[in-house]
């Protein structure tokens, strides 16, 4: 193990404290499952907006641009609240924040399901930005508190796969349910499941330590700054795919609403596998540096396949798998890097700063794509996504080169 890796591991160990239910150096499976659920519900509303997009556009009489604006509102709220949310997690602890996260997610989903029009819909989506802001800081802090360093990469991959589990749930079972009960029934079902998870978290999670004051850092530095820019560009591309893949399948590929939603489900399943697999590899600090850039290169290829799928429709399914395996997995690897190198006591804030960059990308990407989609230029939209992934790859590879040079000099 390199000296830099040893420093990273020691920094991570400084966050660890004994937690009820964790024995023998192994994190309980119940904790991993709960953190996975928290990640799923934190972004469930936005996956549902994407998967049910054709139904919402028809019933609420909203345009594709407004659909993209809903995503922008949710992620703009999350980006603004993330730095504050990270500080709150570091101060009060992950249990309280996870309970609040799940409760607010349940309320937001219920309100979206009750939306009479575009204005109410946008307000409900904005409320759903709070769970997004708390998700990574709270779950990362819980892992640092309960999981031995050797297993943090694998547990992080599992809990990050919860986001894609949410995509799968939105794209397949909930989209199918919407065919029977309408899109509102699907939203209310998701809200009820989030309420059940809230009770589970309140009963199962160990008590937080006493609240304590931690130094506040608003400006990212070093690796965190690089990962913020990487996450911004990555988020632009992923959000565009999440929001418009189903609508593209419906409008350009001739798929029915359920089949179009299944495209999102395929992306979700591939994302689960990608996040778990690549996070395991990133668990070794000496291997993690080059992974974000390498995965971004794979994401570029996936976006180019989407651009070509209008001429060869089966390519869209291959592209959905590739987006999950490469682009979606890259965000999980970013979180592993943050946890490996977070300053002692600042894991929540550092996670939140990187998440803020990712959420900002989610806010910016869909409106840009939406302008092209409104004009029927989906091919140009997928090329824009490819350019965003290419930019993310360039940033990550430049950072990796700097890190390697720094390690050689030391």
CSV table of C-alpha atoms in Angstrom, one decimal:
chain,number,residue,atom,x,y,z
A,1,UNK,CA,0.0,0.0,0.0
A,2,UNK,CA,1.3,3.5,-0.9
A,3,UNK,CA,2.0,6.2,1.7
A,4,UNK,CA,-0.9,8.2,0.2
A,5,UNK,CA,-3.3,5.2,0.5
A,6,UNK,CA,-2.2,4.7,4.1
A,7,UNK,CA,-2.9,8.3,4.9
A,8,UNK,CA,-6.3,8.0,3.3
A,9,UNK,CA,-7.1,4.9,5.3
A,10,UNK,CA,-6.1,6.5,8.6
A,11,UNK,CA,-8.2,9.5,7.8
A,12,UNK,CA,-11.2,7.2,7.2
A,13,UNK,CA,-10.6,5.3,10.4
A,14,UNK,CA,-10.8,8.5,12.4
A,15,UNK,CA,-14.5,8.7,11.5
A,16,UNK,CA,-15.2,5.2,12.8
A,17,UNK,CA,-16.9,4.7,16.1
A,18,UNK,CA,-18.6,1.7,17.7
A,19,UNK,CA,-22.2,1.3,16.4
A,20,UNK,CA,-24.9,-0.9,17.8
A,21,UNK,CA,-25.5,-3.9,15.7
A,22,UNK,CA,-22.0,-4.0,14.2
A,23,UNK,CA,-19.9,-6.8,15.4
A,24,UNK,CA,-17.0,-8.8,14.3
A,25,UNK,CA,-15.8,-6.1,12.0
A,26,UNK,CA,-18.8,-6.6,9.6
A,27,UNK,CA,-21.5,-4.2,8.7
A,28,UNK,CA,-25.0,-5.7,9.2
A,29,UNK,CA,-26.9,-6.4,6.0
A,30,UNK,CA,-29.9,-4.5,7.4
A,31,UNK,CA,-27.9,-1.3,7.5
A,32,UNK,CA,-26.7,-1.8,3.9
A,33,UNK,CA,-30.3,-2.4,2.8
A,34,UNK,CA,-31.6,0.6,4.7
A,35,UNK,CA,-28.9,2.9,3.2
A,36,UNK,CA,-29.8,1.5,-0.3
A,37,UNK,CA,-33.4,2.3,0.3
A,38,UNK,CA,-32.6,5.8,1.4
A,39,UNK,CA,-30.6,6.4,-1.8
A,40,UNK,CA,-33.4,5.0,-3.9
A,41,UNK,CA,-36.1,7.2,-2.4
A,42,UNK,CA,-33.9,10.3,-2.5
A,43,UNK,CA,-34.2,10.5,-6.3
A,44,UNK,CA,-37.3,8.4,-6.9
A,45,UNK,CA,-39.4,11.4,-7.9
A,46,UNK,CA,-37.1,12.3,-10.8
A,47,UNK,CA,-36.9,8.8,-12.1
A,48,UNK,CA,-40.7,8.6,-12.0
A,49,UNK,CA,-41.0,11.9,-13.9
A,50,UNK,CA,-38.7,10.4,-16.6
A,51,UNK,CA,-40.4,7.0,-16.8
A,52,UNK,CA,-43.9,8.4,-16.7
A,53,UNK,CA,-43.0,11.4,-18.9
A,54,UNK,CA,-45.3,10.4,-21.8
A,55,UNK,CA,-48.3,10.0,-19.5
A,56,UNK,CA,-47.6,13.3,-17.7
A,57,UNK,CA,-47.1,15.2,-21.0
A,58,UNK,CA,-50.5,14.0,-22.1
A,59,UNK,CA,-52.6,14.3,-19.0
A,60,UNK,CA,-51.2,17.5,-17.5
A,61,UNK,CA,-50.7,19.1,-20.9
A,62,UNK,CA,-47.1,20.0,-20.3
A,63,UNK,CA,-44.4,20.3,-22.9
A,64,UNK,CA,-41.1,18.3,-23.0
A,65,UNK,CA,-39.3,21.6,-22.0
A,66,UNK,CA,-41.5,21.8,-18.8
A,67,UNK,CA,-40.7,18.2,-18.1
A,68,UNK,CA,-37.0,19.1,-18.2
A,69,UNK,CA,-37.7,22.2,-16.1
A,70,UNK,CA,-39.1,19.9,-13.4
A,71,UNK,CA,-35.8,18.1,-13.2
A,72,UNK,CA,-34.0,21.4,-13.2
A,73,UNK,CA,-36.0,22.7,-10.2
A,74,UNK,CA,-35.4,19.5,-8.2
A,75,UNK,CA,-31.7,19.4,-8.7
A,76,UNK,CA,-31.2,23.2,-8.4
A,77,UNK,CA,-32.8,22.9,-4.9
A,78,UNK,CA,-30.6,20.0,-4.1
A,79,UNK,CA,-27.4,21.8,-5.4
A,80,UNK,CA,-28.2,24.9,-3.3
A,81,UNK,CA,-29.0,22.9,-0.1
A,82,UNK,CA,-26.2,20.4,-0.4
A,83,UNK,CA,-23.4,22.4,1.3
A,84,UNK,CA,-25.7,23.2,4.2
A,85,UNK,CA,-27.0,19.7,4.4
A,86,UNK,CA,-23.5,18.3,4.6
A,87,UNK,CA,-22.7,20.6,7.5
A,88,UNK,CA,-25.9,19.5,9.3
A,89,UNK,CA,-25.0,15.8,8.8
A,90,UNK,CA,-21.6,16.4,10.3
A,91,UNK,CA,-23.1,18.3,13.2
A,92,UNK,CA,-26.2,16.2,14.2
A,93,UNK,CA,-25.4,12.8,12.8
A,94,UNK,CA,-26.7,10.5,10.0
A,95,UNK,CA,-29.7,8.9,11.8
A,96,UNK,CA,-31.7,12.1,12.3
A,97,UNK,CA,-30.9,13.2,8.7
A,98,UNK,CA,-31.9,9.8,7.2
A,99,UNK,CA,-35.3,9.8,9.0
A,100,UNK,CA,-35.9,13.4,7.7
A,101,UNK,CA,-34.8,12.4,4.2
A,102,UNK,CA,-37.3,9.5,3.9
A,103,UNK,CA,-40.2,11.5,5.5
A,104,UNK,CA,-39.7,14.4,3.1
A,105,UNK,CA,-39.4,12.1,0.2
A,106,UNK,CA,-42.7,10.5,1.1
A,107,UNK,CA,-44.5,13.9,1.3
A,108,UNK,CA,-42.9,15.1,-2.0
A,109,UNK,CA,-44.0,12.0,-3.9
A,110,UNK,CA,-47.6,12.3,-2.5
A,111,UNK,CA,-47.8,16.0,-3.5
A,112,UNK,CA,-46.5,15.2,-7.0
A,113,UNK,CA,-49.2,12.6,-7.3
A,114,UNK,CA,-51.8,15.2,-6.4
A,115,UNK,CA,-50.5,17.9,-8.8
A,116,UNK,CA,-53.3,19.6,-10.7
A,117,UNK,CA,-50.9,21.4,-13.1
A,118,UNK,CA,-47.4,22.4,-13.9
A,119,UNK,CA,-47.0,25.0,-11.2
A,120,UNK,CA,-47.9,22.6,-8.3
A,121,UNK,CA,-45.8,19.9,-9.9
A,122,UNK,CA,-42.7,22.1,-9.9
A,123,UNK,CA,-43.3,23.2,-6.3
A,124,UNK,CA,-43.6,19.6,-5.2
A,125,UNK,CA,-40.4,18.6,-7.1
A,126,UNK,CA,-38.6,21.5,-5.4
A,127,UNK,CA,-39.5,20.0,-2.0
A,128,UNK,CA,-38.0,16.7,-3.2
A,129,UNK,CA,-34.6,18.5,-3.5
A,130,UNK,CA,-34.1,18.3,0.3
A,131,UNK,CA,-33.8,14.4,0.4
A,132,UNK,CA,-31.3,14.6,-2.5
A,133,UNK,CA,-29.2,17.1,-0.6
A,134,UNK,CA,-29.0,14.9,2.5
A,135,UNK,CA,-28.6,11.5,0.8
A,136,UNK,CA,-24.9,11.2,0.1
A,137,UNK,CA,-23.6,13.0,3.2
A,138,UNK,CA,-25.9,11.1,5.5
A,139,UNK,CA,-25.3,7.6,4.0
A,140,UNK,CA,-21.5,8.2,3.6
A,141,UNK,CA,-21.3,9.3,7.2
A,142,UNK,CA,-23.2,6.2,8.3
A,143,UNK,CA,-20.8,4.0,6.5
A,144,UNK,CA,-17.8,5.7,8.0
A,145,UNK,CA,-19.3,5.2,11.4
A,146,UNK,CA,-20.3,1.5,11.0
A,147,UNK,CA,-18.2,-0.2,8.3
A,148,UNK,CA,-14.5,-1.2,8.6
A,149,UNK,CA,-12.3,0.5,6.0
A,150,UNK,CA,-11.7,-2.7,4.0
A,151,UNK,CA,-15.4,-3.1,3.3
A,152,UNK,CA,-16.4,0.5,2.6
A,153,UNK,CA,-15.9,0.3,-1.1
A,154,UNK,CA,-18.3,-2.6,-1.5
A,155,UNK,CA,-20.9,-1.2,0.9
A,156,UNK,CA,-20.7,2.2,-0.8
A,157,UNK,CA,-21.3,0.5,-4.2
A,158,UNK,CA,-24.3,-1.3,-2.8
A,159,UNK,CA,-25.9,1.8,-1.3
A,160,UNK,CA,-25.1,3.9,-4.4
A,161,UNK,CA,-26.8,1.2,-6.4
A,162,UNK,CA,-30.0,2.2,-4.6
A,163,UNK,CA,-30.3,5.2,-6.9
A,164,UNK,CA,-30.4,2.8,-9.9
A,165,UNK,CA,-32.8,0.5,-7.9
A,166,UNK,CA,-35.1,3.5,-7.9
A,167,UNK,CA,-34.7,3.9,-11.6
A,168,UNK,CA,-35.6,0.2,-12.1
A,169,UNK,CA,-38.6,0.5,-9.8
A,170,UNK,CA,-39.8,3.6,-11.7
A,171,UNK,CA,-39.2,2.2,-15.1
A,172,UNK,CA,-40.7,-1.3,-14.7
A,173,UNK,CA,-43.1,-2.1,-11.8
A,174,UNK,CA,-44.3,1.4,-11.2
A,175,UNK,CA,-44.6,2.2,-14.9
A,176,UNK,CA,-46.6,-1.0,-15.3
A,177,UNK,CA,-48.7,0.0,-12.3
A,178,UNK,CA,-49.4,3.3,-13.9
A,179,UNK,CA,-50.9,1.4,-16.8
A,180,UNK,CA,-53.5,0.0,-14.4
A,181,UNK,CA,-54.0,2.9,-11.9
A,182,UNK,CA,-52.7,5.9,-13.8
A,183,UNK,CA,-49.5,7.8,-13.1
A,184,UNK,CA,-51.0,9.3,-9.9
A,185,UNK,CA,-51.5,5.9,-8.4
A,186,UNK,CA,-47.9,5.0,-9.2
A,187,UNK,CA,-46.7,8.1,-7.4
A,188,UNK,CA,-48.9,7.5,-4.4
A,189,UNK,CA,-47.7,3.9,-4.1
A,190,UNK,CA,-44.1,5.2,-4.1
A,191,UNK,CA,-45.0,7.7,-1.4
A,192,UNK,CA,-46.5,4.9,0.8
A,193,UNK,CA,-43.3,2.8,0.4
A,194,UNK,CA,-41.2,5.8,1.5
A,195,UNK,CA,-43.3,6.3,4.5
A,196,UNK,CA,-42.8,2.7,5.5
A,197,UNK,CA,-39.0,3.2,5.1
A,198,UNK,CA,-39.2,6.2,7.3
A,199,UNK,CA,-40.6,4.1,10.2
A,200,UNK,CA,-37.9,1.5,9.5
A,201,UNK,CA,-35.1,4.0,9.7
A,202,UNK,CA,-36.4,5.5,12.9
A,203,UNK,CA,-36.6,2.1,14.6
A,204,UNK,CA,-33.5,0.4,13.2
A,205,UNK,CA,-30.7,3.0,13.0
A,206,UNK,CA,-28.4,3.4,16.0
A,207,UNK,CA,-28.6,6.7,18.0
A,208,UNK,CA,-26.5,9.6,16.8
A,209,UNK,CA,-23.6,10.8,18.9
A,210,UNK,CA,-24.2,14.1,20.7
A,211,UNK,CA,-24.3,17.1,18.3
A,212,UNK,CA,-21.0,18.8,17.9
A,213,UNK,CA,-19.6,21.8,16.1
A,214,UNK,CA,-17.4,21.2,13.0
A,215,UNK,CA,-15.4,23.7,10.9
A,216,UNK,CA,-17.4,24.9,8.0
A,217,UNK,CA,-15.8,24.7,4.5
A,218,UNK,CA,-17.7,26.3,1.7
A,219,UNK,CA,-15.0,26.5,-1.0
A,220,UNK,CA,-13.9,23.1,-2.4
A,221,UNK,CA,-10.1,22.5,-2.5
A,222,UNK,CA,-7.8,19.9,-4.0
A,223,UNK,CA,-9.4,16.6,-5.0
A,224,UNK,CA,-12.9,17.8,-4.0
A,225,UNK,CA,-12.7,20.7,-6.4
A,226,UNK,CA,-11.7,18.4,-9.3
A,227,UNK,CA,-14.5,16.0,-8.4
A,228,UNK,CA,-17.0,18.8,-8.3
A,229,UNK,CA,-16.2,19.8,-11.9
A,230,UNK,CA,-16.2,16.2,-13.0
A,231,UNK,CA,-19.5,15.6,-11.3
A,232,UNK,CA,-21.0,18.7,-12.9
A,233,UNK,CA,-20.3,17.5,-16.4
A,234,UNK,CA,-21.2,13.9,-15.6
A,235,UNK,CA,-24.5,15.0,-14.1
A,236,UNK,CA,-25.4,17.1,-17.2
A,237,UNK,CA,-25.2,14.0,-19.4
A,238,UNK,CA,-26.8,11.5,-16.9
A,239,UNK,CA,-29.7,13.8,-16.2
A,240,UNK,CA,-30.5,14.2,-19.9
A,241,UNK,CA,-30.5,10.5,-20.4
A,242,UNK,CA,-32.7,9.9,-17.3
A,243,UNK,CA,-35.2,12.6,-18.3
A,244,UNK,CA,-35.5,12.0,-22.0
A,245,UNK,CA,-34.7,8.4,-22.7
A,246,UNK,CA,-38.3,7.2,-22.2
A,247,UNK,CA,-39.7,10.1,-24.2
A,248,UNK,CA,-37.2,9.4,-27.0
A,249,UNK,CA,-38.2,5.8,-27.1
A,250,UNK,CA,-41.9,6.8,-27.4
A,251,UNK,CA,-41.5,9.6,-29.9
A,252,UNK,CA,-38.7,8.4,-32.1
A,253,UNK,CA,-38.4,4.7,-31.7
A,254,UNK,CA,-42.1,3.9,-31.8
A,255,UNK,CA,-42.2,2.2,-28.4
A,256,UNK,CA,-45.3,2.0,-26.3
A,257,UNK,CA,-45.3,3.8,-22.8
A,258,UNK,CA,-44.5,0.6,-20.9
A,259,UNK,CA,-41.7,-0.4,-23.3
A,260,UNK,CA,-40.3,3.1,-23.3
A,261,UNK,CA,-40.3,3.0,-19.5
A,262,UNK,CA,-38.5,-0.3,-19.6
A,263,UNK,CA,-35.5,1.5,-21.2
A,264,UNK,CA,-35.1,3.4,-18.0
A,265,UNK,CA,-35.4,0.1,-16.1
A,266,UNK,CA,-32.7,-1.5,-18.2
A,267,UNK,CA,-30.4,1.5,-17.4
A,268,UNK,CA,-31.2,1.1,-13.7
A,269,UNK,CA,-30.3,-2.6,-13.6
A,270,UNK,CA,-27.0,-2.0,-15.5
A,271,UNK,CA,-26.3,0.9,-13.1
A,272,UNK,CA,-26.7,-1.4,-10.1
A,273,UNK,CA,-24.2,-3.8,-11.5
A,274,UNK,CA,-21.8,-1.1,-12.5
A,275,UNK,CA,-21.9,0.7,-9.2
A,276,UNK,CA,-21.3,-2.4,-7.2
A,277,UNK,CA,-18.6,-3.8,-9.4
A,278,UNK,CA,-16.6,-0.6,-10.0
A,279,UNK,CA,-16.9,0.5,-6.4
A,280,UNK,CA,-15.4,-2.8,-5.3
A,281,UNK,CA,-12.4,-2.1,-7.5
A,282,UNK,CA,-12.2,1.6,-6.3
A,283,UNK,CA,-12.1,0.3,-2.7
A,284,UNK,CA,-8.3,-0.1,-3.2
A,285,UNK,CA,-6.9,3.5,-3.1
A,286,UNK,CA,-4.1,2.8,-5.5
A,287,UNK,CA,-6.6,1.8,-8.2
A,288,UNK,CA,-9.2,4.5,-7.7
A,289,UNK,CA,-7.5,7.5,-9.4
A,290,UNK,CA,-7.9,6.4,-13.0
A,291,UNK,CA,-11.4,5.0,-12.7
A,292,UNK,CA,-13.5,8.1,-13.1
A,293,UNK,CA,-11.8,9.2,-16.3
A,294,UNK,CA,-11.9,5.6,-17.8
A,295,UNK,CA,-15.6,5.3,-17.0
A,296,UNK,CA,-16.3,8.6,-18.6
A,297,UNK,CA,-14.7,7.4,-21.8
A,298,UNK,CA,-17.1,4.4,-21.8
A,299,UNK,CA,-20.0,6.9,-21.3
A,300,UNK,CA,-19.0,8.8,-24.4
A,301,UNK,CA,-19.3,5.6,-26.4
A,302,UNK,CA,-22.8,5.0,-24.9
A,303,UNK,CA,-24.0,8.5,-25.9
A,304,UNK,CA,-22.8,8.0,-29.4
A,305,UNK,CA,-24.7,4.7,-29.6
A,306,UNK,CA,-27.9,6.6,-28.6
A,307,UNK,CA,-27.2,9.1,-31.3
A,308,UNK,CA,-27.1,6.2,-33.8
A,309,UNK,CA,-30.1,4.3,-32.4
A,310,UNK,CA,-32.6,6.2,-34.6
A,311,UNK,CA,-31.2,4.3,-37.5
A,312,UNK,CA,-30.8,1.0,-35.7
A,313,UNK,CA,-33.3,0.8,-32.9
A,314,UNK,CA,-31.9,-2.2,-30.9
A,315,UNK,CA,-28.8,0.0,-30.3
A,316,UNK,CA,-30.9,2.0,-27.9
A,317,UNK,CA,-31.1,-0.9,-25.5
A,318,UNK,CA,-27.3,-1.5,-25.7
A,319,UNK,CA,-26.7,2.2,-25.1
A,320,UNK,CA,-29.0,2.1,-22.0
A,321,UNK,CA,-26.9,-0.7,-20.6
A,322,UNK,CA,-23.7,1.1,-21.3
A,323,UNK,CA,-24.9,4.4,-19.7
A,324,UNK,CA,-25.6,2.4,-16.5
A,325,UNK,CA,-22.3,0.5,-16.5
A,326,UNK,CA,-20.1,3.5,-17.2
A,327,UNK,CA,-21.7,6.9,-16.6
A,328,UNK,CA,-23.9,6.0,-13.6
A,329,UNK,CA,-21.1,3.9,-12.0
A,330,UNK,CA,-18.6,6.8,-12.3
A,331,UNK,CA,-20.6,8.8,-9.7
A,332,UNK,CA,-20.4,5.9,-7.2
A,333,UNK,CA,-16.6,5.8,-7.7
A,334,UNK,CA,-16.5,9.5,-6.9
A,335,UNK,CA,-18.1,8.8,-3.5
A,336,UNK,CA,-15.6,6.1,-2.8
A,337,UNK,CA,-12.8,8.6,-3.4
A,338,UNK,CA,-14.4,11.2,-1.2
A,339,UNK,CA,-14.7,8.7,1.7
A,340,UNK,CA,-11.1,7.5,1.3
A,341,UNK,CA,-9.7,11.0,1.5
A,342,UNK,CA,-12.2,13.1,3.4
A,343,UNK,CA,-10.6,15.3,6.1
A,344,UNK,CA,-11.4,13.9,9.6
A,345,UNK,CA,-14.9,15.0,10.8
A,346,UNK,CA,-15.7,16.5,7.4
A,347,UNK,CA,-17.0,13.5,5.4
A,348,UNK,CA,-20.5,15.0,5.3
A,349,UNK,CA,-19.4,18.4,4.0
A,350,UNK,CA,-16.9,16.9,1.4
A,351,UNK,CA,-19.6,14.5,0.2
A,352,UNK,CA,-22.1,17.4,0.0
A,353,UNK,CA,-19.8,19.6,-2.1
A,354,UNK,CA,-19.2,16.9,-4.7
A,355,UNK,CA,-22.9,16.1,-4.7
A,356,UNK,CA,-23.6,19.8,-5.2
A,357,UNK,CA,-21.6,19.7,-8.4
A,358,UNK,CA,-23.5,16.6,-9.6
A,359,UNK,CA,-26.8,18.1,-8.8
A,360,UNK,CA,-25.9,21.3,-10.6
A,361,UNK,CA,-25.2,19.2,-13.6
A,362,UNK,CA,-28.6,17.6,-13.3
A,363,UNK,CA,-30.2,21.0,-13.2
A,364,UNK,CA,-28.3,22.3,-16.2
A,365,UNK,CA,-28.4,19.3,-18.5
A,366,UNK,CA,-32.1,18.6,-19.2
A,367,UNK,CA,-33.1,22.1,-20.2
A,368,UNK,CA,-30.3,22.2,-22.7
A,369,UNK,CA,-31.4,18.8,-24.1
A,370,UNK,CA,-35.0,19.9,-23.9
A,371,UNK,CA,-34.5,22.7,-26.4
A,372,UNK,CA,-33.2,20.2,-28.9
A,373,UNK,CA,-35.9,17.7,-28.0
A,374,UNK,CA,-38.6,20.4,-28.5
A,375,UNK,CA,-37.2,20.9,-32.0
A,376,UNK,CA,-37.2,17.2,-32.7
A,377,UNK,CA,-33.4,17.1,-32.8
A,378,UNK,CA,-32.8,14.1,-30.5
A,379,UNK,CA,-29.6,13.1,-32.4
A,380,UNK,CA,-28.1,16.5,-31.7
A,381,UNK,CA,-29.1,16.0,-28.0
A,382,UNK,CA,-27.3,12.7,-27.7
A,383,UNK,CA,-24.2,14.3,-29.3
A,384,UNK,CA,-24.4,17.1,-26.7
A,385,UNK,CA,-24.5,14.4,-24.0
A,386,UNK,CA,-21.4,12.7,-25.5
A,387,UNK,CA,-19.6,16.1,-25.4
A,388,UNK,CA,-20.5,16.5,-21.7
A,389,UNK,CA,-19.2,13.0,-20.9
A,390,UNK,CA,-16.0,13.8,-22.8
A,391,UNK,CA,-15.5,16.9,-20.8
A,392,UNK,CA,-15.9,15.0,-17.6
A,393,UNK,CA,-13.4,12.4,-18.8
A,394,UNK,CA,-10.8,15.1,-19.6
A,395,UNK,CA,-11.2,16.6,-16.1
A,396,UNK,CA,-10.8,13.3,-14.4
A,397,UNK,CA,-7.8,12.2,-16.4
A,398,UNK,CA,-6.0,15.5,-15.8
A,399,UNK,CA,-6.6,15.1,-12.1
A,400,UNK,CA,-5.3,11.5,-12.2
A,401,UNK,CA,-2.1,12.6,-13.9
A,402,UNK,CA,-1.6,15.3,-11.3
A,403,UNK,CA,-2.1,12.8,-8.5
A,404,UNK,CA,0.3,10.3,-10.1
A,405,UNK,CA,3.0,13.0,-10.4
A,406,UNK,CA,2.4,14.1,-6.8
A,407,UNK,CA,2.8,10.5,-5.6
A,408,UNK,CA,6.0,10.1,-7.6
A,409,UNK,CA,7.5,13.3,-6.1
A,410,UNK,CA,6.6,12.2,-2.6
